[in-house]
Amino acid sequence: MSFYKMFAIFCYLIVLLFSDNVNSTGSDISIDPNGYLLYCPCMGRFGNQAEQFLGTLQFAKSIDRTLILPPFIEYVDYKVTFQPFEDILEIDPIREYHRVMTMQDFLSKLAPLIWKHENRSITCYSSRNFSNNEKNQGCNPFEGSPFKEFWYHLGVREFPLGSLYYKPLHTDYNYSNEWKQKFHNVPVLALVGAPSSFPTNSKAVKLSKYIYFTKSIMEKAQKYRDERGFARKPYLAIHLRHGTDWIRACELIHSNPDLKQLFSSQQCLGDNDKHRWLNNWITFDLCFHSFEQIIEGIKLSLQSYNNQDEVKRNEKEPIQHIYIATDFNNESLWLDLNQTLTKHFSSLTLITPSLTLNTMNGTFSEHNKQAHFLIDLYLLSHSNVFIGNCISSFSAFVTRYRLYRFNFFHTTHFFAFHRPNSVHLRDEL
Ligand SMILES: Nc1nc2c(ncn2[C@@H]2O[C@H](COP(=O)(O)OP(=O)(O)OP(=O)(O)O)[C@@H](O)[C@H]2O)c(=O)[nH]1
Ligand SMILES: *[C@@H]1O[C@H](CO)[C@@H](O)[C@H](O)[C@H]1NC(C)=O
Ligand SMILES: *[C@@H]1O[C@H](CO)[C@@H](O)[C@H](O)[C@H]1NC(C)=O
Ligand SMILES: *[C@@H]1O[C@H](CO)[C@@H](O)[C@H](O)[C@H]1NC(C)=O
Ligand SMILES: *[C@@H]1O[C@H](CO)[C@@H](O)[C@H](O)[C@H]1NC(C)=O
Ligand SMILES: *[C@@H]1O[C@H](CO)[C@@H](O)[C@H](O)[C@H]1NC(C)=O
Ligand SMILES: *[C@@H]1O[C@H](CO)[C@@H](O)[C@H](O)[C@H]1NC(C)=O
């Protein structure tokens, strides 16, 4: 046995010796005297939840409480399912910014000490009223989906201390002193929803630099890339949102002609009027692009990559693979793209959810395994060149990741949007 190991065991015994009955599990967990923040990521799907996570992380730091990492909520065949946070994103890089804790650790190690059943309260802005429940004032944390499913998943079916309201405060870092005062005697602040606006503020967006996919997601994505034949090849990844639900959401732009913000449009247009140097309002094309706009986006981004000096000098391989991530697998569109792109690029392989199409020799192969959205997200985020959708929060995850983790500014593009090559935009994003 090495000296190091013996020393470690010695230290462990010392910890056991001094940790008396406060810590009956024997684990060396200490209690944060400033308290904890717990919340339900009850709004939207992954893109929304991931963006509000950044605002929440910023908020937790500003009120100086340990943030308990909630599971991501995923809807599978209209059923609510939960993915542990730590299965998707790495925790250690986030710890460089602020104190966080997994839900599992919290529930198994701390809840028995500081969040006993009779001491639980639930916090919201003001009473959430429901027509079927008019007499019951309160946060009503079990009303609606996924609210009820979330707390039941944690094993919480009651908040015996009832509801606490934070009105007139807002969940914003510039109210942190008021929050600290108002809730200083609540060790575990449990919020009915994420304490972050959506879209979140531009400072929180930059916390994307602490976001790393787990090794397990990375390995799954690499395996998929291998299976689809573009491992170790440079590739362009595009995010195409064109499912019927999405197009219906885009219709909001037609019916509200002076709409200034929709979902994640701030990734292209900036987040307030002062910085709206582009002076352009949201257009339908930003949300749902025409066939010509898709072709144009691919052409411009491939040309700009493949015309780099390094590529011309053979120091870098040109891009010959296009990876398509999408919410709707429209095979006739893939065939149309194949036909048209052949006119512009002699040697391209299109990797779509169900088909791999080769423009050079006309071959194609079929696949029945559509990538899970996290694999798509990983492959979009790590692509050599990316083209996203200005409005989509799914695209916005990728944009943030590329800009703030990787500084991939010149290879991050959007369909139907000519981004000014300005550092201001990068600051605003
Ligand atoms: N596999 C896969 N799924 C996608 C893709 N784009 C969207 N989706 C699915 O659609 C959901 C998109 O929801 P969000 O993550 O909230 O992003 P959004 O683009 O703003 O869409 P909305 O839900 O309409 O707000 C994702 O969680 C996925 O389930 C894609 O490229 N690949
Ligand atoms: C639990 O609640 C009781 C009664 O309200 C209170 O006296 C006690 O301090 C609380 N304990 C914790 C850990 O919050
Ligand atoms: C909920 O109902 C109460 C009493 O009827 C009312 O005072 C309050 O404003 C309502 N809250 C909301 C958010 O509608
Ligand atoms: C916090 O910021 C918002 C928006 O920028 C502003 O309207 C509000 O007055 C600020 N609040 C405080 C307490 O500074
Ligand atoms: C699928 O793509 C084809 C070809 O681009 C298009 O004409 C058709 O409208 C699309 N189908 C749906 C349901 O969007
Ligand atoms: C067609 O081209 C692709 C990519 O160059 C290659 O992998 C494939 O084997 C070719 N198929 C035939 C039948 O030549
Ligand atoms: C893809 O386009 C090429 C060039 O037009 C064509 O030869 C090939 O048949 C197309 N592939 C499919 C599956 O249609």
Coordinates of C-alpha atoms and ligand atoms in Angstrom, one line a residue:
M1 CA 0.0 0.0 0.0
S2 CA 1.4 3.4 -1.0
F3 CA 2.0 6.1 1.5
Y4 CA -0.6 8.2 -0.3
K5 CA -3.3 5.6 0.1
M6 CA -2.5 5.1 3.8
F7 CA -2.6 8.8 4.3
A8 CA -5.9 9.0 2.6
I9 CA -7.4 6.3 4.8
F10 CA -6.0 8.0 7.9
C11 CA -7.6 11.3 6.9
Y12 CA -10.9 9.5 6.2
L13 CA -10.8 8.0 9.7
I14 CA -10.2 11.4 11.2
V15 CA -13.2 12.7 9.3
L16 CA -15.3 9.9 10.6
L17 CA -14.1 10.5 14.2
F18 CA -15.1 14.2 14.2
S19 CA -18.2 14.1 12.1
D20 CA -20.4 12.8 15.0
N21 CA -24.1 12.4 14.5
V22 CA -24.7 15.4 12.3
N23 CA -23.3 13.2 9.6
S24 CA -24.6 9.8 10.1
T25 CA -24.0 8.7 6.5
G26 CA -20.3 9.0 7.1
S27 CA -19.8 11.1 3.9
D28 CA -17.8 14.2 4.3
I29 CA -20.5 16.6 3.2
S30 CA -20.7 20.0 4.8
I31 CA -23.7 22.2 5.1
D32 CA -23.7 25.5 3.3
P33 CA -24.5 28.2 5.9
N34 CA -25.9 30.4 3.2
G35 CA -28.4 27.8 2.2
Y36 CA -29.6 26.1 -1.0
L37 CA -31.5 26.9 -4.1
L38 CA -33.8 24.3 -5.6
Y39 CA -36.1 24.7 -8.6
C40 CA -38.2 23.0 -11.2
P41 CA -37.0 23.6 -14.8
C42 CA -40.7 23.5 -15.6
M43 CA -40.7 25.6 -18.8
G44 CA -40.0 24.3 -22.3
R45 CA -37.9 21.6 -23.7
F46 CA -34.1 21.3 -23.7
G47 CA -33.2 24.6 -25.3
N48 CA -35.3 26.5 -22.8
Q49 CA -34.2 24.6 -19.8
A50 CA -30.5 24.9 -20.7
E51 CA -30.8 28.6 -21.2
Q52 CA -32.7 29.2 -18.0
F53 CA -30.1 27.1 -16.2
L54 CA -27.5 29.7 -17.1
G55 CA -29.7 32.5 -15.7
T56 CA -30.3 30.4 -12.6
L57 CA -26.6 29.7 -12.0
Q58 CA -25.9 33.4 -12.2
F59 CA -28.8 34.1 -9.8
A60 CA -27.6 31.4 -7.3
K61 CA -24.2 33.0 -7.3
S62 CA -25.6 36.4 -6.7
I63 CA -27.6 35.3 -3.7
D64 CA -24.7 33.1 -2.6
R65 CA -26.6 29.8 -2.2
T66 CA -25.5 26.4 -3.4
L67 CA -27.5 25.5 -6.5
I68 CA -29.0 22.0 -6.5
L69 CA -28.8 20.7 -10.1
P70 CA -32.3 19.6 -11.3
P71 CA -32.7 16.8 -13.8
F72 CA -33.5 17.8 -17.3
I73 CA -37.1 17.2 -18.2
E74 CA -37.6 15.4 -21.5
Y75 CA -40.9 14.6 -23.1
V76 CA -40.9 11.1 -24.7
D77 CA -44.2 10.2 -26.5
Y78 CA -46.0 12.9 -24.4
K79 CA -44.7 11.4 -21.2
V80 CA -42.6 13.4 -18.8
T81 CA -39.2 11.8 -18.2
F82 CA -36.1 12.9 -16.2
Q83 CA -32.5 12.8 -17.1
P84 CA -30.0 13.5 -14.2
F85 CA -28.2 16.7 -14.9
E86 CA -24.8 15.0 -14.3
D87 CA -25.5 12.4 -17.0
I88 CA -25.7 15.2 -19.6
L89 CA -23.4 18.0 -18.4
E90 CA -20.2 17.9 -16.4
I91 CA -20.3 19.4 -12.9
D92 CA -16.7 20.1 -12.2
P93 CA -16.3 22.9 -14.8
I94 CA -19.5 24.6 -13.4
R95 CA -17.9 24.5 -9.9
E96 CA -15.2 26.8 -11.1
Y97 CA -17.9 29.4 -11.3
H98 CA -20.1 28.6 -8.3
R99 CA -21.1 26.0 -5.7
V100 CA -23.4 23.3 -7.1
M101 CA -24.6 19.9 -5.9
T102 CA -26.3 17.0 -7.6
M103 CA -30.0 16.4 -6.8
Q104 CA -29.1 12.9 -5.7
D105 CA -26.5 14.0 -3.2
F106 CA -28.9 16.6 -1.9
L107 CA -31.8 14.3 -1.5
S108 CA -29.8 11.4 0.1
K109 CA -27.3 13.3 2.2
L110 CA -28.7 16.7 3.0
A111 CA -32.5 16.6 2.9
P112 CA -32.6 14.3 6.0
L113 CA -30.7 17.0 7.9
I114 CA -31.9 20.4 6.6
W115 CA -35.0 19.7 4.4
K116 CA -37.1 17.5 6.6
H117 CA -40.7 16.9 5.5
E118 CA -42.2 19.3 8.0
N119 CA -39.8 22.1 7.1
R120 CA -40.5 22.4 3.4
S121 CA -41.9 25.5 1.9
I122 CA -42.4 26.4 -1.7
T123 CA -41.7 29.8 -3.2
C124 CA -43.2 31.7 -6.2
Y125 CA -43.8 35.3 -7.2
S126 CA -47.4 35.4 -6.2
S127 CA -50.4 33.1 -5.9
R128 CA -50.8 30.8 -8.9
N129 CA -54.5 30.6 -9.3
F130 CA -56.3 27.8 -11.1
S131 CA -59.8 27.9 -12.1
N132 CA -60.5 24.4 -10.9
N133 CA -59.1 25.3 -7.5
E134 CA -60.2 28.8 -6.8
K135 CA -60.2 28.5 -3.0
N136 CA -56.6 27.4 -2.9
Q137 CA -54.3 30.4 -2.8
G138 CA -50.7 29.6 -3.0
C139 CA -47.9 28.5 -5.3
N140 CA -49.8 25.3 -6.1
P141 CA -46.6 23.5 -7.0
F142 CA -48.5 20.3 -8.0
E143 CA -50.8 22.0 -10.5
G144 CA -50.1 21.2 -14.1
S145 CA -47.5 19.3 -16.0
P146 CA -44.6 18.9 -15.5
F147 CA -44.9 20.6 -12.1
K148 CA -46.6 17.7 -10.4
E149 CA -44.4 15.0 -12.0
F150 CA -41.2 16.9 -11.1
W151 CA -41.9 17.1 -7.3
Y152 CA -43.3 13.6 -7.2
H153 CA -40.1 12.4 -9.0
L154 CA -38.1 13.9 -6.1
G155 CA -40.4 12.2 -3.6
V156 CA -42.1 15.4 -2.5
R157 CA -45.9 15.3 -2.3
E158 CA -46.4 18.1 0.2
F159 CA -44.9 21.4 1.4
P160 CA -46.2 21.6 4.9
L161 CA -44.9 25.1 5.6
G162 CA -46.9 26.4 2.6
S163 CA -46.1 29.1 0.1
L164 CA -43.7 32.1 0.3
Y165 CA -44.0 34.9 -2.2
Y166 CA -41.2 37.0 -3.5
K167 CA -43.3 39.7 -5.1
P168 CA -42.3 42.5 -5.7
L169 CA -38.7 41.2 -6.2
H170 CA -37.6 39.6 -9.4
T171 CA -35.3 36.7 -9.9
D172 CA -32.5 38.9 -11.2
Y173 CA -29.0 39.3 -9.9
N174 CA -29.5 43.0 -9.3
Y175 CA -32.0 42.2 -6.5
S176 CA -29.6 39.9 -4.7
N177 CA -29.5 41.9 -1.5
E178 CA -33.2 42.0 -1.1
W179 CA -33.4 38.2 -1.7
K180 CA -30.7 37.6 0.9
Q181 CA -32.6 39.7 3.5
K182 CA -36.1 38.4 2.7
F183 CA -35.2 34.7 2.8
H184 CA -32.3 34.5 5.2
N185 CA -34.2 32.2 7.5
V186 CA -35.1 29.7 4.8
P187 CA -32.3 27.2 4.4
V188 CA -33.7 25.5 1.3
L189 CA -35.4 27.9 -1.1
A190 CA -37.5 25.7 -3.4
L191 CA -38.9 27.6 -6.4
V192 CA -41.8 26.6 -8.4
G193 CA -40.0 27.5 -11.7
A194 CA -36.6 28.6 -12.9
P195 CA -35.4 31.9 -11.4
S196 CA -34.3 33.2 -14.8
S197 CA -36.0 35.0 -17.5
F198 CA -36.3 33.5 -21.0
P199 CA -34.4 34.5 -23.0
T200 CA -31.8 35.1 -20.3
N201 CA -29.6 38.1 -19.9
S202 CA -26.4 38.6 -21.9
K203 CA -24.1 38.2 -18.9
A204 CA -25.6 34.8 -18.1
V205 CA -25.2 33.7 -21.7
K206 CA -21.5 34.0 -21.3
L207 CA -21.5 31.3 -18.6
S208 CA -21.7 28.8 -21.5
K209 CA -18.0 28.6 -21.1
Y210 CA -18.6 26.4 -18.1
I211 CA -20.8 24.0 -20.1
Y212 CA -19.2 20.7 -21.0
F213 CA -21.0 17.6 -22.3
T214 CA -20.2 14.5 -20.3
K215 CA -17.9 11.8 -21.5
S216 CA -20.8 9.5 -22.0
I217 CA -22.6 11.9 -24.4
M218 CA -19.3 12.5 -26.2
E219 CA -18.7 8.8 -26.7
K220 CA -22.3 8.2 -28.0
A221 CA -21.8 11.1 -30.4
Q222 CA -18.5 9.8 -31.6
K223 CA -19.9 6.3 -32.1
Y224 CA -22.8 7.7 -34.1
R225 CA -20.3 9.7 -36.2
D226 CA -18.3 6.5 -36.8
E227 CA -21.4 4.6 -37.9
R228 CA -22.3 7.3 -40.3
G229 CA -18.9 7.4 -41.8
F230 CA -17.6 10.9 -41.0
A231 CA -15.3 10.2 -38.0
R232 CA -12.2 12.4 -38.2
K233 CA -13.5 14.3 -41.2
P234 CA -14.2 18.0 -41.1
Y235 CA -17.9 18.7 -41.5
L236 CA -20.5 21.4 -41.8
A237 CA -23.5 20.9 -39.4
I238 CA -26.8 22.5 -40.0
H239 CA -29.8 22.7 -37.8
L240 CA -33.1 22.6 -39.8
R241 CA -36.3 23.3 -37.9
H242 CA -39.3 22.7 -40.2
G243 CA -41.7 20.4 -38.4
T244 CA -45.4 21.4 -38.5
D245 CA -45.4 22.6 -34.8
W246 CA -42.4 24.8 -35.5
I247 CA -43.9 26.4 -38.7
R248 CA -47.0 27.1 -36.7
A249 CA -44.9 29.0 -34.1
C250 CA -43.2 30.9 -36.9
E251 CA -46.7 32.1 -38.0
L252 CA -46.6 34.4 -35.0
I253 CA -44.3 36.6 -37.0
H254 CA -46.9 37.0 -39.8
S255 CA -49.6 37.9 -37.3
N256 CA -47.4 40.3 -35.3
P257 CA -45.5 42.3 -37.9
D258 CA -43.6 44.5 -35.4
L259 CA -42.5 41.6 -33.2
K260 CA -39.1 42.4 -31.8
Q261 CA -38.3 39.2 -30.0
L262 CA -39.3 35.6 -30.5
F263 CA -37.8 32.7 -28.6
S264 CA -34.1 33.0 -29.1
S265 CA -34.0 35.7 -31.7
Q266 CA -31.6 37.7 -29.6
Q267 CA -28.7 35.4 -30.7
C268 CA -29.0 37.2 -34.0
L269 CA -30.7 40.5 -33.3
G270 CA -29.3 41.5 -29.9
D271 CA -31.3 41.8 -26.7
N272 CA -32.4 45.3 -26.4
D273 CA -33.4 48.4 -28.5
K274 CA -30.2 50.3 -27.6
H275 CA -28.1 47.7 -29.3
R276 CA -30.4 47.0 -32.2
W277 CA -27.8 48.4 -34.6
L278 CA -29.0 46.2 -37.3
N279 CA -32.3 47.9 -37.3
N280 CA -34.1 44.8 -38.6
W281 CA -37.2 43.3 -37.2
I282 CA -37.8 39.6 -37.1
T283 CA -38.7 38.2 -40.5
F284 CA -40.5 34.9 -41.2
D285 CA -37.5 33.7 -43.2
L286 CA -35.3 33.7 -40.0
C287 CA -37.7 31.2 -38.5
F288 CA -38.6 29.1 -41.6
H289 CA -36.2 29.3 -44.5
S290 CA -36.9 28.7 -48.2
F291 CA -35.1 26.0 -50.1
E292 CA -33.1 28.7 -51.8
Q293 CA -32.0 30.2 -48.5
I294 CA -30.9 26.8 -47.3
I295 CA -28.8 26.2 -50.4
E296 CA -27.4 29.8 -50.2
G297 CA -26.4 29.3 -46.5
I298 CA -24.6 26.0 -47.3
K299 CA -22.9 27.4 -50.3
L300 CA -21.5 30.5 -48.6
S301 CA -20.3 28.8 -45.5
L302 CA -18.7 25.9 -47.4
Q303 CA -17.0 28.3 -49.8
S304 CA -15.7 30.5 -47.0
Y305 CA -14.2 27.5 -45.2
N306 CA -12.8 25.7 -48.2
N307 CA -11.3 28.9 -49.6
Q308 CA -9.1 29.4 -46.5
D309 CA -5.4 29.5 -47.3
E310 CA -4.7 26.5 -45.1
V311 CA -7.1 24.4 -47.1
K312 CA -5.7 25.6 -50.3
R313 CA -2.2 24.8 -49.2
N314 CA -3.4 21.3 -48.2
E315 CA -2.7 21.8 -44.6
K316 CA -6.4 21.4 -43.8
E317 CA -8.8 19.0 -45.3
P318 CA -11.7 20.7 -47.2
I319 CA -15.2 20.0 -45.9
Q320 CA -17.0 17.3 -47.9
H321 CA -19.5 16.2 -45.3
I322 CA -22.7 17.9 -44.3
Y323 CA -24.5 16.8 -41.2
I324 CA -28.2 17.6 -41.0
A325 CA -29.8 17.8 -37.5
T326 CA -33.6 18.4 -37.7
D327 CA -36.9 18.2 -36.0
F328 CA -38.5 16.6 -39.1
N329 CA -37.0 14.0 -41.3
N330 CA -38.4 15.0 -44.8
E331 CA -36.7 12.7 -47.2
S332 CA -37.9 14.5 -50.3
L333 CA -36.1 17.6 -49.1
W334 CA -32.9 15.6 -48.6
L335 CA -33.2 14.4 -52.2
D336 CA -33.8 17.9 -53.5
L337 CA -30.8 19.2 -51.6
N338 CA -28.7 16.4 -53.0
Q339 CA -29.8 17.2 -56.6
T340 CA -29.1 21.0 -56.2
L341 CA -25.9 20.8 -54.2
T342 CA -24.4 18.5 -56.9
K343 CA -24.4 21.4 -59.3
H344 CA -22.2 23.4 -56.9
F345 CA -20.0 20.8 -55.2
S346 CA -18.7 17.8 -57.1
S347 CA -17.9 15.8 -54.0
L348 CA -20.2 16.0 -51.0
T349 CA -21.8 13.5 -48.6
L350 CA -25.1 14.5 -47.0
I351 CA -25.8 12.8 -43.7
T352 CA -29.5 13.1 -42.8
P353 CA -31.4 11.2 -40.1
S354 CA -32.4 8.4 -42.5
L355 CA -30.2 8.7 -45.6
T356 CA -26.6 9.2 -46.4
L357 CA -26.4 10.7 -49.9
N358 CA -23.3 10.9 -52.1
T359 CA -23.3 13.5 -54.8
M360 CA -20.2 12.2 -56.6
N361 CA -21.3 8.7 -57.6
G362 CA -25.0 8.8 -56.9
T363 CA -24.9 6.2 -54.2
F364 CA -27.0 6.4 -51.0
S365 CA -27.6 4.3 -48.0
E366 CA -30.5 4.1 -45.6
H367 CA -30.5 4.2 -41.8
N368 CA -33.2 3.7 -39.3
K369 CA -31.5 5.1 -36.3
Q370 CA -32.3 8.8 -35.9
A371 CA -29.9 10.4 -33.5
H372 CA -31.1 11.4 -30.0
F373 CA -31.3 15.2 -29.7
L374 CA -28.3 15.3 -27.4
I375 CA -26.2 13.6 -30.0
D376 CA -27.4 16.1 -32.5
L377 CA -26.6 18.9 -30.1
Y378 CA -23.1 17.6 -29.5
L379 CA -22.4 17.2 -33.2
L380 CA -23.7 20.6 -34.0
S381 CA -21.7 22.2 -31.2
H382 CA -18.5 20.5 -32.2
S383 CA -18.7 20.9 -36.0
N384 CA -16.1 22.7 -38.0
V385 CA -18.8 25.0 -39.4
F386 CA -22.3 25.5 -38.1
I387 CA -25.5 27.1 -39.6
G388 CA -28.3 27.5 -37.2
N389 CA -31.8 29.0 -36.9
C390 CA -31.9 32.5 -35.3
I391 CA -35.2 31.9 -33.6
S392 CA -34.6 28.4 -32.1
S393 CA -33.4 27.9 -28.6
F394 CA -32.0 24.6 -29.6
S395 CA -29.8 26.4 -32.1
A396 CA -29.0 29.0 -29.4
F397 CA -27.5 26.4 -27.2
V398 CA -25.1 25.6 -30.0
T399 CA -24.3 29.2 -30.8
R400 CA -23.5 30.0 -27.1
Y401 CA -21.4 26.9 -26.8
R402 CA -19.4 27.6 -29.9
L403 CA -18.9 31.3 -29.1
Y404 CA -18.1 31.1 -25.4
R405 CA -16.5 27.6 -25.0
F406 CA -14.6 27.5 -28.3
N407 CA -14.5 31.1 -29.6
F408 CA -15.8 29.8 -32.9
F409 CA -17.0 33.1 -34.2
H410 CA -16.2 33.0 -37.9
T411 CA -17.6 29.5 -38.4
T412 CA -20.9 30.1 -36.7
H413 CA -23.6 31.2 -39.1
F414 CA -27.4 31.4 -39.4
F415 CA -29.8 30.8 -42.2
A416 CA -31.3 33.8 -44.0
F417 CA -29.2 36.1 -41.9
H418 CA -26.1 38.0 -42.9
R419 CA -24.4 38.5 -39.6
P420 CA -22.3 41.7 -39.4
N421 CA -18.7 40.7 -38.7
S422 CA -18.7 42.8 -35.6
V423 CA -17.2 42.2 -32.2
H424 CA -20.2 44.0 -30.7
L425 CA -22.4 41.2 -31.7
R426 CA -20.1 38.7 -29.9
D427 CA -20.3 40.9 -26.8
E428 CA -24.0 41.1 -26.9
L429 CA -24.6 37.4 -27.5
Ligands
LIG1 N1 -33.1 15.1 -32.6 C1 -33.4 16.4 -32.8 N2 -34.4 16.9 -32.1 C2 -34.6 18.2 -32.3 C3 -33.9 19.0 -33.2 N3 -34.4 20.3 -33.2 C4 -35.4 20.3 -32.3 N4 -35.5 19.1 -31.8 C5 -36.5 18.6 -30.8 O1 -37.3 19.7 -30.5 C6 -37.1 20.2 -29.2 C7 -36.8 21.7 -29.4 O2 -37.2 22.3 -28.3 P1 -36.3 23.4 -27.7 O3 -35.0 22.7 -27.3 O4 -37.1 24.0 -26.6 O5 -35.8 24.3 -28.8 P2 -36.6 25.3 -29.8 O6 -35.9 25.1 -31.1 O7 -36.7 26.7 -29.3 O8 -38.1 24.8 -29.9 P3 -39.4 25.0 -29.1 O9 -39.7 23.8 -28.3 O10 -40.5 25.1 -30.2 O11 -39.3 26.3 -28.4 C8 -35.8 19.6 -28.7 O12 -35.7 19.4 -27.3 C9 -35.8 18.3 -29.5 O13 -36.6 17.3 -28.8 C10 -32.8 18.4 -33.9 O14 -32.1 19.0 -34.7 N5 -32.6 17.1 -33.7
LIG2 C1 -37.6 23.4 11.1 O1 -38.8 24.0 11.4 C2 -38.9 24.3 12.8 C3 -40.2 24.8 13.1 O2 -40.6 25.8 12.2 C4 -37.8 25.2 13.2 O3 -37.8 25.5 14.6 C5 -36.5 24.7 12.8 O4 -35.5 25.6 13.0 C6 -36.5 24.3 11.4 N1 -35.3 23.6 11.1 C7 -34.6 23.9 10.0 C8 -33.3 23.1 9.8 O5 -35.0 24.7 9.1
LIG3 C1 -55.4 35.1 -7.3 O1 -56.6 35.2 -6.6 C2 -56.6 36.2 -5.6 C3 -57.9 36.2 -4.8 O2 -58.9 36.0 -5.7 C4 -56.2 37.6 -6.2 O3 -56.1 38.6 -5.2 C5 -54.9 37.5 -7.0 O4 -54.6 38.7 -7.6 C6 -54.9 36.4 -8.0 N1 -53.6 36.2 -8.5 C7 -53.4 36.1 -9.8 C8 -52.0 35.9 -10.3 O5 -54.3 36.1 -10.7
LIG4 C1 -32.5 45.6 -12.1 O1 -32.4 45.6 -13.6 C2 -33.6 45.9 -14.2 C3 -33.4 45.8 -15.7 O2 -32.2 46.2 -16.1 C4 -34.0 47.4 -13.8 O3 -35.2 47.7 -14.4 C5 -34.2 47.4 -12.3 O4 -34.5 48.7 -11.9 C6 -32.9 46.9 -11.6 N1 -33.2 46.8 -10.2 C7 -32.4 47.1 -9.2 C8 -32.8 46.9 -7.8 O5 -31.3 47.7 -9.5
LIG5 C1 -40.9 18.1 -47.7 O1 -40.0 18.6 -48.7 C2 -40.6 18.8 -49.9 C3 -39.5 19.1 -50.9 O2 -38.6 20.1 -50.6 C4 -41.6 19.9 -49.8 O3 -42.2 20.2 -51.1 C5 -42.7 19.4 -48.9 O4 -43.6 20.5 -48.7 C6 -42.1 19.0 -47.5 N1 -43.1 18.3 -46.8 C7 -43.5 18.8 -45.6 C8 -44.6 18.0 -44.9 O5 -43.1 19.8 -45.1
LIG6 C1 -19.2 6.5 -53.7 O1 -18.4 7.5 -53.0 C2 -18.3 7.4 -51.6 C3 -17.5 8.6 -51.1 O2 -16.4 8.9 -51.9 C4 -17.6 6.1 -51.3 O3 -17.5 5.9 -49.9 C5 -18.4 5.0 -51.9 O4 -17.7 3.7 -51.7 C6 -18.6 5.2 -53.4 N1 -19.5 4.1 -53.9 C7 -19.2 3.5 -55.0 C8 -20.3 2.5 -55.4 O5 -18.3 3.8 -55.7
LIG7 C1 -28.0 12.7 -55.7 O1 -27.7 13.6 -56.7 C2 -26.9 13.0 -57.8 C3 -26.5 14.0 -58.8 O2 -27.6 14.7 -59.3 C4 -27.7 11.9 -58.4 O3 -26.8 11.2 -59.4 C5 -28.1 10.9 -57.4 O4 -28.9 9.9 -58.0 C6 -28.8 11.6 -56.3 N1 -29.1 10.6 -55.3 C7 -30.3 10.1 -55.0 C8 -30.5 9.1 -54.0 O5 -31.3 10.6 -55.6

